[in-house]
CSV table of C-alpha atoms in Angstrom, one decimal:
chain,number,residue,atom,x,y,z
A,1,MET,CA,-28.4,41.2,93.8
A,2,GLY,CA,-29.1,44.9,94.2
A,3,GLU,CA,-32.4,44.2,96.0
A,4,SER,CA,-30.7,41.7,98.3
A,5,SER,CA,-27.8,44.1,99.1
A,6,SER,CA,-30.1,47.0,99.8
A,7,ALA,CA,-32.2,44.8,102.1
A,8,ARG,CA,-29.0,43.8,104.0
A,9,ILE,CA,-27.8,47.4,104.3
A,10,ALA,CA,-31.3,48.5,105.5
A,11,ALA,CA,-31.2,45.8,108.2
A,12,GLU,CA,-27.8,46.9,109.4
A,13,LEU,CA,-28.8,50.5,109.4
A,14,ARG,CA,-32.0,49.7,111.2
A,15,SER,CA,-30.0,48.2,114.1
A,16,TRP,CA,-27.7,51.3,114.1
A,17,VAL,CA,-30.8,53.6,114.2
A,18,ALA,CA,-32.3,51.6,117.0
A,19,ALA,CA,-29.2,52.2,119.2
A,20,ALA,CA,-28.8,55.9,118.3
A,21,PRO,CA,-30.5,58.8,120.0
A,22,PRO,CA,-33.1,60.8,118.1
A,23,GLY,CA,-31.6,63.5,115.9
A,24,ALA,CA,-28.3,61.6,115.4
A,25,ARG,CA,-26.8,62.2,112.0
A,26,LEU,CA,-26.2,59.1,109.8
A,27,PRO,CA,-22.9,58.7,108.0
A,28,SER,CA,-22.9,60.2,104.5
A,29,THR,CA,-23.9,58.2,101.4
A,30,ARG,CA,-20.3,58.2,100.3
A,31,SER,CA,-19.2,56.8,103.7
A,32,LEU,CA,-21.9,54.1,103.7
A,33,THR,CA,-20.9,53.1,100.1
A,34,ARG,CA,-17.3,52.5,101.3
A,35,THR,CA,-18.4,50.8,104.5
A,36,HIS,CA,-20.8,48.3,102.8
A,37,GLY,CA,-19.0,47.9,99.5
A,38,ALA,CA,-22.1,48.8,97.6
A,39,SER,CA,-23.0,51.2,94.9
A,40,PRO,CA,-24.6,54.6,95.7
A,41,VAL,CA,-27.8,53.5,94.1
A,42,THR,CA,-28.0,50.4,96.4
A,43,VAL,CA,-27.3,52.6,99.5
A,44,GLN,CA,-30.0,55.1,98.4
A,45,LYS,CA,-32.5,52.2,98.1
A,46,ALA,CA,-31.7,51.2,101.7
A,47,LEU,CA,-32.1,54.7,103.0
A,48,HIS,CA,-35.3,55.2,101.1
A,49,ALA,CA,-36.7,52.1,102.7
A,50,LEU,CA,-35.9,53.4,106.2
A,51,THR,CA,-37.4,56.8,105.3
A,52,LEU,CA,-40.7,55.2,104.3
A,53,GLN,CA,-40.7,53.4,107.6
A,54,GLY,CA,-40.4,56.7,109.4
A,55,LEU,CA,-37.1,55.7,111.1
A,56,ILE,CA,-34.9,58.4,109.4
A,57,GLU,CA,-35.5,61.8,107.8
A,58,THR,CA,-33.5,63.7,105.2
A,59,ARG,CA,-32.9,67.5,105.7
A,60,PRO,CA,-31.7,69.1,102.4
A,61,GLY,CA,-28.2,70.5,102.7
A,62,ALA,CA,-27.7,69.0,106.2
A,63,GLY,CA,-27.8,65.2,105.9
A,64,THR,CA,-29.9,62.3,107.1
A,65,PHE,CA,-30.9,62.0,110.7
A,66,VAL,CA,-32.6,59.5,113.1
A,67,SER,CA,-36.2,60.6,113.3
A,68,ARG,CA,-37.5,62.2,116.5
A,69,PRO,CA,-40.5,60.4,118.1
A,70,ARG,CA,-43.8,61.9,117.1
A,71,ALA,CA,-46.2,63.0,119.8
A,72,THR,CA,-48.9,60.4,120.2
A,73,ARG,CA,-52.5,61.0,121.2
A,74,PRO,CA,-55.6,58.9,121.0
A,75,HIS,CA,-57.6,59.3,117.8
A,76,ASP,CA,-61.2,60.5,118.0
A,77,TYR,CA,-63.2,59.2,115.1
A,78,ALA,CA,-66.5,59.2,116.9
A,79,TRP,CA,-68.0,61.8,114.6
A,80,GLN,CA,-68.0,59.2,111.8
A,81,THR,CA,-70.5,57.0,113.6
A,82,ALA,CA,-73.4,59.4,112.8
A,83,ALA,CA,-72.0,60.3,109.3
A,84,LEU,CA,-71.8,56.6,108.3
A,85,GLY,CA,-74.9,55.3,109.9
A,86,ALA,CA,-75.6,51.6,110.3
A,87,PRO,CA,-74.2,49.4,107.5
A,88,ALA,CA,-76.7,48.0,105.0
A,89,ALA,CA,-75.0,44.6,105.5
A,90,ARG,CA,-72.3,43.3,107.7
A,91,VAL,CA,-69.8,41.2,105.6
A,92,ALA,CA,-67.3,39.3,107.7
A,93,GLN,CA,-63.8,38.7,106.3
A,94,SER,CA,-63.2,35.1,105.5
A,95,SER,CA,-60.6,33.1,107.4
A,96,SER,CA,-59.1,32.2,104.1
A,97,LEU,CA,-57.9,35.8,103.6
A,98,ARG,CA,-56.1,36.3,106.8
A,99,PRO,CA,-52.4,36.8,106.5
A,100,THR,CA,-49.9,34.4,108.1
A,101,SER,CA,-46.2,34.2,108.7
A,102,PRO,CA,-44.1,33.1,105.7
A,103,GLU,CA,-43.0,30.0,107.7
A,104,ALA,CA,-46.6,28.8,108.2
A,105,VAL,CA,-48.0,25.9,106.2
A,106,ALA,CA,-50.9,27.7,104.5
A,107,LEU,CA,-53.7,25.2,104.2
A,108,HIS,CA,-56.3,28.0,104.4
A,109,GLU,CA,-55.7,30.0,101.3
A,110,GLY,CA,-57.7,29.7,98.1
A,111,TYR,CA,-55.1,30.5,95.4
A,112,PRO,CA,-52.6,28.2,93.8
A,113,GLU,CA,-48.9,28.8,94.6
A,114,ARG,CA,-46.5,30.2,92.0
A,115,ASP,CA,-45.3,26.7,90.8
A,116,LEU,CA,-48.8,25.9,89.6
A,117,LEU,CA,-49.1,29.1,87.5
A,118,PRO,CA,-47.8,29.7,84.0
A,119,HIS,CA,-45.6,32.5,85.3
A,120,ARG,CA,-43.3,32.6,82.2
A,121,LEU,CA,-46.2,32.8,79.9
A,122,VAL,CA,-47.7,35.6,82.0
A,123,ARG,CA,-44.5,37.7,82.1
A,124,ALA,CA,-44.0,37.4,78.3
A,125,ALA,CA,-47.7,38.2,77.7
A,126,LEU,CA,-47.6,41.3,79.9
A,127,ALA,CA,-44.5,42.5,78.1
A,128,ARG,CA,-46.1,42.1,74.7
A,129,ALA,CA,-49.3,43.7,75.8
A,130,ALA,CA,-47.4,46.7,77.2
A,131,ARG,CA,-45.9,47.3,73.8
A,132,GLY,CA,-49.2,47.2,72.0
A,133,ASP,CA,-52.0,49.7,71.4
A,134,VAL,CA,-54.0,48.3,74.3
A,135,ALA,CA,-51.6,50.0,76.7
A,136,VAL,CA,-52.8,53.5,75.6
A,137,THR,CA,-56.4,52.9,74.3
A,138,ARG,CA,-59.8,52.3,76.0
A,139,PRO,CA,-61.2,48.9,75.3
A,140,PRO,CA,-64.9,48.3,74.6
A,141,SER,CA,-67.1,48.0,77.7
A,142,ALA,CA,-68.0,44.4,76.9
A,143,GLY,CA,-64.3,43.4,76.3
A,144,ILE,CA,-61.9,43.2,73.5
A,145,PRO,CA,-63.5,41.2,70.7
A,146,GLU,CA,-60.7,38.6,70.5
A,147,LEU,CA,-61.1,37.7,74.2
A,148,GLN,CA,-64.9,37.6,73.9
A,149,ALA,CA,-64.5,35.2,70.9
A,150,TRP,CA,-62.2,33.0,72.9
A,151,PHE,CA,-64.6,32.6,75.9
A,152,ALA,CA,-67.5,31.9,73.4
A,153,ALA,CA,-65.4,29.3,71.4
A,154,GLU,CA,-64.4,27.4,74.6
A,155,LEU,CA,-68.1,26.9,75.5
A,156,ALA,CA,-69.1,26.3,71.9
A,157,ALA,CA,-66.6,23.4,71.7
A,158,VAL,CA,-68.6,21.4,74.2
A,159,THR,CA,-72.1,22.5,73.1
A,160,PRO,CA,-74.1,19.4,72.0
A,161,ALA,CA,-75.3,19.2,68.4
A,162,GLY,CA,-78.8,20.7,67.9
A,163,LEU,CA,-78.2,23.5,70.4
A,164,ALA,CA,-77.1,27.0,69.4
A,165,ALA,CA,-73.6,27.7,70.6
A,166,PRO,CA,-72.8,31.1,72.3
A,167,THR,CA,-71.2,33.8,70.1
A,168,ALA,CA,-68.7,36.5,71.0
A,169,LYS,CA,-71.6,39.1,71.3
A,170,ASP,CA,-73.0,37.0,74.2
A,171,VAL,CA,-69.8,37.5,76.2
A,172,MET,CA,-68.8,40.3,78.6
A,173,VAL,CA,-65.3,40.5,80.2
A,174,LEU,CA,-65.2,41.2,83.9
A,175,PRO,CA,-62.5,42.4,86.3
A,176,GLY,CA,-62.6,39.1,88.1
A,177,SER,CA,-65.6,36.8,88.8
A,178,GLN,CA,-66.2,38.3,92.2
A,179,SER,CA,-67.3,41.6,90.6
A,180,GLY,CA,-69.3,39.5,88.2
A,181,LEU,CA,-71.3,37.9,91.1
A,182,SER,CA,-72.1,41.4,92.5
A,183,THR,CA,-73.3,42.6,89.1
A,184,LEU,CA,-75.5,39.5,88.6
A,185,PHE,CA,-77.1,39.7,92.0
A,186,ARG,CA,-77.9,43.4,91.5
A,187,SER,CA,-79.1,43.1,87.9
A,188,LEU,CA,-80.9,39.7,87.9
A,189,VAL,CA,-82.2,39.6,91.5
A,190,GLY,CA,-82.3,43.0,93.1
A,191,ALA,CA,-82.4,44.2,96.6
A,192,ARG,CA,-84.8,42.4,99.0
A,193,MET,CA,-85.6,39.8,96.4
A,194,PRO,CA,-85.0,36.1,97.0
A,195,LEU,CA,-81.9,34.3,95.7
A,196,LEU,CA,-81.4,30.6,96.1
A,197,ILE,CA,-77.9,29.7,96.9
A,198,GLU,CA,-76.2,26.3,97.7
A,199,SER,CA,-75.2,25.6,101.3
A,200,PRO,CA,-72.3,25.3,101.8
A,201,THR,CA,-71.0,27.6,99.0
A,202,TYR,CA,-68.3,30.1,98.1
A,203,TRP,CA,-68.0,32.7,100.9
A,204,GLY,CA,-67.4,35.4,98.4
A,205,ALA,CA,-70.9,34.8,96.8
A,206,ILE,CA,-72.4,35.1,100.3
A,207,GLY,CA,-70.7,38.4,100.8
A,208,ALA,CA,-71.7,39.7,97.3
A,209,ALA,CA,-75.3,38.8,98.0
A,210,ALA,CA,-75.2,40.6,101.3
A,211,GLN,CA,-73.7,43.7,99.7
A,212,ALA,CA,-76.4,43.6,96.9
A,213,GLY,CA,-79.1,43.4,99.6
A,214,VAL,CA,-80.7,40.3,98.2
A,215,GLN,CA,-82.6,37.9,100.4
A,216,VAL,CA,-80.5,34.7,100.5
A,217,VAL,CA,-82.4,31.4,100.6
A,218,PRO,CA,-80.0,28.5,101.5
A,219,LEU,CA,-80.5,25.2,99.6
A,220,ALA,CA,-78.7,22.1,101.0
A,221,SER,CA,-76.1,20.8,98.6
A,222,GLY,CA,-73.7,17.9,99.1
A,223,VAL,CA,-71.1,16.0,97.2
A,224,HIS,CA,-73.6,15.2,94.4
A,225,GLY,CA,-75.1,18.7,94.2
A,226,PRO,CA,-78.6,19.9,95.3
A,227,ASP,CA,-81.7,17.7,95.4
A,228,PRO,CA,-83.8,18.8,92.3
A,229,GLU,CA,-87.1,18.2,94.2
A,230,GLU,CA,-85.9,20.5,97.0
A,231,LEU,CA,-84.9,23.1,94.4
A,232,ASP,CA,-88.4,22.9,92.9
A,233,ARG,CA,-90.0,23.3,96.3
A,234,ALA,CA,-87.8,26.3,97.2
A,235,LEU,CA,-88.5,28.0,93.9
A,236,THR,CA,-92.2,27.5,94.4
A,237,GLU,CA,-92.3,28.6,98.0
A,238,THR,CA,-90.1,31.7,97.7
A,239,GLY,CA,-90.9,32.8,94.2
A,240,ALA,CA,-87.2,33.2,93.5
A,241,ARG,CA,-86.1,33.6,89.9
A,242,ALA,CA,-82.4,32.9,90.3
A,243,PHE,CA,-80.2,30.1,91.7
A,244,TYR,CA,-76.5,30.5,92.3
A,245,ALA,CA,-74.5,27.3,92.0
A,246,GLN,CA,-71.1,25.8,91.3
A,247,PRO,CA,-71.8,22.6,89.4
A,248,THR,CA,-68.1,21.8,88.8
A,249,TYR,CA,-65.5,21.3,91.6
A,250,ALA,CA,-67.5,23.4,94.0
A,251,ASN,CA,-65.8,25.5,96.6
A,252,PRO,CA,-65.6,24.2,99.4
A,253,THR,CA,-67.0,20.7,98.9
A,254,GLY,CA,-65.3,19.8,95.6
A,255,ALA,CA,-68.6,18.5,94.3
A,256,GLN,CA,-69.2,17.9,90.6
A,257,TRP,CA,-72.8,17.3,89.4
A,258,SER,CA,-73.4,14.2,87.3
A,259,PRO,CA,-74.9,14.7,83.8
A,260,ALA,CA,-78.2,13.3,85.1
A,261,ARG,CA,-78.3,15.7,88.1
A,262,SER,CA,-77.4,18.6,85.8
A,263,GLU,CA,-80.3,17.8,83.4
A,264,GLU,CA,-82.7,17.5,86.3
A,265,VAL,CA,-81.7,20.9,87.7
A,266,LEU,CA,-82.0,22.5,84.3
A,267,ARG,CA,-85.5,21.0,83.9
A,268,VAL,CA,-86.6,22.6,87.2
A,269,ILE,CA,-85.0,25.9,86.3
A,270,ARG,CA,-86.8,26.0,82.9
A,271,ALA,CA,-90.1,25.0,84.4
A,272,HIS,CA,-90.0,28.0,86.8
A,273,GLY,CA,-88.7,30.4,84.2
A,274,ALA,CA,-85.7,31.1,86.4
A,275,PHE,CA,-82.0,31.8,85.9
A,276,LEU,CA,-79.2,29.5,87.0
A,277,ILE,CA,-76.0,31.5,87.8
A,278,GLU,CA,-73.2,29.0,87.0
A,279,ASP,CA,-69.9,29.9,88.7
A,280,ASP,CA,-67.2,27.9,86.8
A,281,TRP,CA,-64.3,29.2,88.9
A,282,ALA,CA,-62.3,25.9,88.8
A,283,HIS,CA,-62.7,25.1,85.1
A,284,ASP,CA,-58.9,24.6,84.7
A,285,PHE,CA,-58.5,22.4,87.7
A,286,GLY,CA,-59.9,19.0,86.7
A,287,ILE,CA,-58.0,16.1,88.1
A,288,SER,CA,-59.8,12.8,87.3
A,289,THR,CA,-62.7,14.3,85.3
A,290,ALA,CA,-63.2,17.1,82.9
A,291,PRO,CA,-65.5,20.1,83.4
A,292,SER,CA,-68.9,20.0,81.7
A,293,PRO,CA,-70.6,23.4,82.0
A,294,LEU,CA,-74.3,23.4,82.2
A,295,ALA,CA,-74.3,26.6,80.1
A,296,ALA,CA,-73.3,24.4,77.1
A,297,ARG,CA,-76.7,22.6,77.4
A,298,ASP,CA,-78.8,25.7,77.4
A,299,ASP,CA,-79.4,28.0,74.5
A,300,ALA,CA,-82.6,29.7,75.9
A,301,GLY,CA,-80.8,32.1,78.2
A,302,HIS,CA,-81.6,30.3,81.5
A,303,VAL,CA,-78.0,29.7,82.4
A,304,VAL,CA,-75.8,32.8,83.0
A,305,TYR,CA,-72.2,31.6,83.0
A,306,VAL,CA,-69.2,33.0,84.8
A,307,ARG,CA,-65.8,31.6,83.9
A,308,SER,CA,-62.7,33.0,85.7
A,309,LEU,CA,-59.1,33.0,84.6
A,310,THR,CA,-57.7,34.6,87.8
A,311,LYS,CA,-56.8,31.5,89.7
A,312,SER,CA,-55.4,29.5,86.8
A,313,VAL,CA,-53.5,32.2,84.9
A,314,SER,CA,-52.4,34.6,87.7
A,315,PRO,CA,-54.0,36.5,90.6
A,316,ALA,CA,-52.4,39.6,89.1
A,317,LEU,CA,-54.6,39.2,86.0
A,318,ARG,CA,-58.2,39.6,87.3
A,319,VAL,CA,-60.1,38.7,84.2
A,320,ALA,CA,-63.2,36.6,83.8
A,321,GLY,CA,-65.8,36.0,81.1
A,322,LEU,CA,-69.6,36.2,81.6
A,323,ILE,CA,-71.9,34.7,79.0
A,324,ALA,CA,-75.6,35.7,79.0
A,325,ARG,CA,-78.2,35.8,76.3
A,326,GLY,CA,-81.3,37.9,75.5
A,327,PRO,CA,-82.4,41.0,77.5
A,328,ALA,CA,-80.5,39.7,80.6
A,329,ARG,CA,-77.3,40.5,78.8
A,330,GLU,CA,-78.2,44.1,78.2
A,331,ARG,CA,-79.2,44.6,81.8
A,332,ILE,CA,-76.0,43.0,83.1
A,333,LEU,CA,-73.9,45.1,80.7
A,334,ALA,CA,-75.5,48.3,81.9
A,335,ASP,CA,-74.6,47.4,85.5
A,336,LEU,CA,-71.1,46.6,84.5
A,337,GLN,CA,-70.7,49.9,82.8
A,338,ALA,CA,-72.1,51.8,85.8
A,339,HIS,CA,-69.7,50.1,88.2
A,340,SER,CA,-66.4,49.5,86.4
A,341,LEU,CA,-66.8,51.0,82.8
A,342,TYR,CA,-64.4,48.5,81.3
A,343,VAL,CA,-61.5,46.1,82.1
A,344,SER,CA,-57.9,47.1,81.5
A,345,GLY,CA,-57.0,46.3,77.9
A,346,VAL,CA,-53.5,45.4,79.0
A,347,LEU,CA,-54.9,42.7,81.3
A,348,GLN,CA,-57.3,41.4,78.7
A,349,ALA,CA,-54.7,41.2,76.0
A,350,ALA,CA,-52.2,39.5,78.4
A,351,ALA,CA,-54.8,36.9,79.5
A,352,LEU,CA,-55.8,36.2,75.9
A,353,ASP,CA,-52.1,35.8,75.0
A,354,VAL,CA,-51.5,33.3,77.7
A,355,VAL,CA,-54.5,31.0,76.9
A,356,THR,CA,-53.8,31.0,73.2
A,357,GLN,CA,-50.2,30.0,73.5
A,358,PRO,CA,-49.2,26.4,72.7
A,359,GLY,CA,-47.7,26.1,76.1
A,360,TRP,CA,-51.0,26.8,77.9
A,361,ARG,CA,-52.4,23.3,77.3
A,362,THR,CA,-49.0,21.8,78.2
A,363,HIS,CA,-49.1,23.8,81.4
A,364,LEU,CA,-52.6,22.6,82.3
A,365,ARG,CA,-51.7,18.9,81.8
A,366,GLY,CA,-48.8,19.5,84.2
A,367,VAL,CA,-51.1,21.2,86.7
A,368,ARG,CA,-53.5,18.3,86.6
A,369,GLU,CA,-50.7,15.9,87.5
A,370,GLN,CA,-49.4,18.1,90.3
A,371,LEU,CA,-52.8,18.6,91.8
A,372,ALA,CA,-53.5,14.9,91.8
A,373,ALA,CA,-50.3,14.2,93.7
A,374,ARG,CA,-51.0,17.0,96.2
A,375,ARG,CA,-54.6,16.0,96.7
A,376,ASP,CA,-53.7,12.4,97.3
A,377,LEU,CA,-50.9,13.4,99.7
A,378,LEU,CA,-53.3,15.5,101.8
A,379,VAL,CA,-56.1,12.9,101.7
A,380,ASP,CA,-53.6,10.2,103.0
A,381,ALA,CA,-52.5,12.6,105.8
A,382,VAL,CA,-56.2,13.3,106.8
A,383,CYS,CA,-56.9,9.6,106.9
A,384,THR,CA,-53.8,8.9,109.0
A,385,HIS,CA,-53.7,11.8,111.4
A,386,LEU,CA,-57.4,12.7,111.8
A,387,PRO,CA,-59.2,9.5,112.8
A,388,THR,CA,-62.2,11.3,114.2
A,389,ALA,CA,-62.7,13.4,111.0
A,390,HIS,CA,-64.8,12.5,108.1
A,391,LEU,CA,-64.0,13.1,104.4
A,392,GLU,CA,-67.2,12.2,102.5
A,393,ALA,CA,-65.6,12.2,99.1
A,394,VAL,CA,-62.3,12.8,97.3
A,395,PRO,CA,-62.8,15.6,94.9
A,396,ALA,CA,-62.4,15.0,91.2
A,397,GLY,CA,-61.0,18.5,90.7
A,398,GLY,CA,-60.7,21.9,92.3
A,399,LEU,CA,-58.3,22.9,95.1
A,400,ASN,CA,-59.8,21.8,98.4
A,401,LEU,CA,-60.8,19.1,100.7
A,402,TRP,CA,-63.9,19.6,102.8
A,403,VAL,CA,-63.4,17.8,106.1
A,404,GLN,CA,-66.1,17.3,108.8
A,405,LEU,CA,-64.9,17.3,112.4
A,406,PRO,CA,-66.6,16.1,115.6
A,407,ASP,CA,-69.6,18.1,116.6
A,408,GLU,CA,-68.0,19.3,119.8
A,409,THR,CA,-65.0,20.9,118.0
A,410,ASP,CA,-64.4,24.5,118.9
A,411,LEU,CA,-63.3,25.8,115.5
A,412,ALA,CA,-62.0,29.1,116.7
A,413,ARG,CA,-59.8,27.5,119.3
A,414,LEU,CA,-58.6,24.9,116.8
A,415,ALA,CA,-57.6,27.5,114.3
A,416,ARG,CA,-55.8,29.6,116.9
A,417,GLU,CA,-53.8,26.6,118.3
A,418,CYS,CA,-52.9,25.3,114.9
A,419,GLU,CA,-51.7,28.8,113.8
A,420,THR,CA,-49.6,29.0,117.0
A,421,ARG,CA,-47.9,25.8,115.8
A,422,GLY,CA,-47.3,27.1,112.3
A,423,VAL,CA,-50.4,25.7,110.5
A,424,ALA,CA,-53.1,27.9,109.0
A,425,ILE,CA,-56.6,26.3,108.4
A,426,ALA,CA,-59.9,27.8,107.1
A,427,THR,CA,-62.8,27.1,109.4
A,428,GLY,CA,-66.0,26.0,107.7
A,429,ASP,CA,-68.5,28.4,109.1
A,430,ASP,CA,-67.6,31.0,106.4
A,431,TRP,CA,-69.1,28.8,103.7
A,432,PHE,CA,-72.6,28.6,105.1
A,433,PRO,CA,-75.1,31.3,104.1
A,434,ALA,CA,-77.1,30.6,107.3
A,435,GLU,CA,-76.3,28.4,110.3
A,436,SER,CA,-73.7,25.7,109.7
A,437,THR,CA,-74.8,22.0,109.7
A,438,GLY,CA,-71.7,20.8,111.4
A,439,ARG,CA,-68.1,21.5,112.3
A,440,PHE,CA,-66.0,21.7,109.1
A,441,MET,CA,-62.7,22.9,107.9
A,442,ARG,CA,-61.5,23.5,104.3
A,443,LEU,CA,-58.0,22.4,103.5
A,444,ASN,CA,-56.3,23.7,100.3
A,445,TYR,CA,-53.8,21.4,98.6
A,446,SER,CA,-52.6,23.9,96.0
A,447,GLY,CA,-50.5,26.0,98.5
A,448,PRO,CA,-46.7,26.1,98.9
A,449,ASN,CA,-44.6,23.4,100.4
A,450,PRO,CA,-46.7,20.3,99.8
A,451,GLY,CA,-44.0,18.2,101.4
A,452,ALA,CA,-45.1,19.6,104.8
A,453,PHE,CA,-48.7,18.5,104.4
A,454,PRO,CA,-48.4,15.3,106.5
A,455,ASP,CA,-46.7,17.1,109.4
A,456,ALA,CA,-49.2,19.9,109.2
A,457,VAL,CA,-52.2,17.6,109.4
A,458,ARG,CA,-50.5,15.8,112.3
A,459,VAL,CA,-50.4,19.1,114.1
A,460,ILE,CA,-54.1,19.6,113.4
A,461,GLY,CA,-54.8,16.1,114.8
A,462,GLU,CA,-52.8,16.9,118.0
A,463,CYS,CA,-54.6,20.2,118.4
A,464,LEU,CA,-58.0,18.5,117.8
A,465,ALA,CA,-57.2,15.9,120.4
A,466,GLY,CA,-56.0,18.4,122.9
């Protein structure tokens, strides 16, 4: 109530300030308290908000006044051109990150909305963590032992008999999987060295590779994953010793490799003495299938496994696990220590608390049902309102549909016109490490207001036809 009242008072005072001349004195706090029927604290919050916006200023002993306009002049930052020099890599911001109005139907974002998150578990876990020793102590660089053990046990539970399961000492805790990709590209590949990467693939991996200075080698990958023969050829021709892939519910295509395809890829990776960097970002978002990490089928250290909790637990808890074995682990840990030292113990403890609560599994079952309904609603809308579009496969998990549009589609124009009409889409070019192979858009079905999906896709269809 206090926040709502202060916002209302701030809005009314903003109108008063807009009509008043510069230097005009505002009524006293006591007077404003009587006028608005609010407490002094609520009034002070409203005044503080306007002060932060530069609309008013307080003069000790004199009162609060409408700010005088500051003199404006053009900024001259030309000196920075020589100081900075040319960037080592130009990394464009993805269309999935652009802000939109609260009223827009956000089909472009990559994070689940609040209703799909265990927000009660998260709040309770953060409160407990804040009361513990982790709030005032430095955790180990590789992560708190209990969380390391949890990541290892999750993968060990699906490790076939006859293979050695990972242990807690194989695990490193990361401040989110994005930083983990940067670390892996630096430590396992290195600047100017080749890295095979699926095309299309996660735009953040493309950006991380550019920042690390590695030489990206695209490998075509569709709804069934990459062709093992093409993988073998690319490894042979380029001499690459690492391949970045998303075998489970890939972003953006939603692809999930079959067991047979997974074994073929692993066979090629082993034959070349290479690493497979497995990004299991959507582990908790299975709908009609379950995740089956390739890392569980390798105990020789070929698969380096990244498993994120950020999207499924909370975007405020940027925590991920990285599992690597042998000398590679030591090299990766050294890079992590150099760049981030350690992950907040409070965040680690809270994440561990959430995923070990009895309610976590119950929550995931509910998410599976909700995602299925949302996905099917969006698929029906695409089939109904986008007759010229092509959806090659309905994903068995993940958060996105990957929709191919006619070759003559102007993606930039389509995105602008849709946004003008209150619908935000993510254009597909961001997900290709080289030239795109067609006109695509990624539609996320985990955003807010799923009831608006049919109307939103109708708008896309009208803009596409226009």
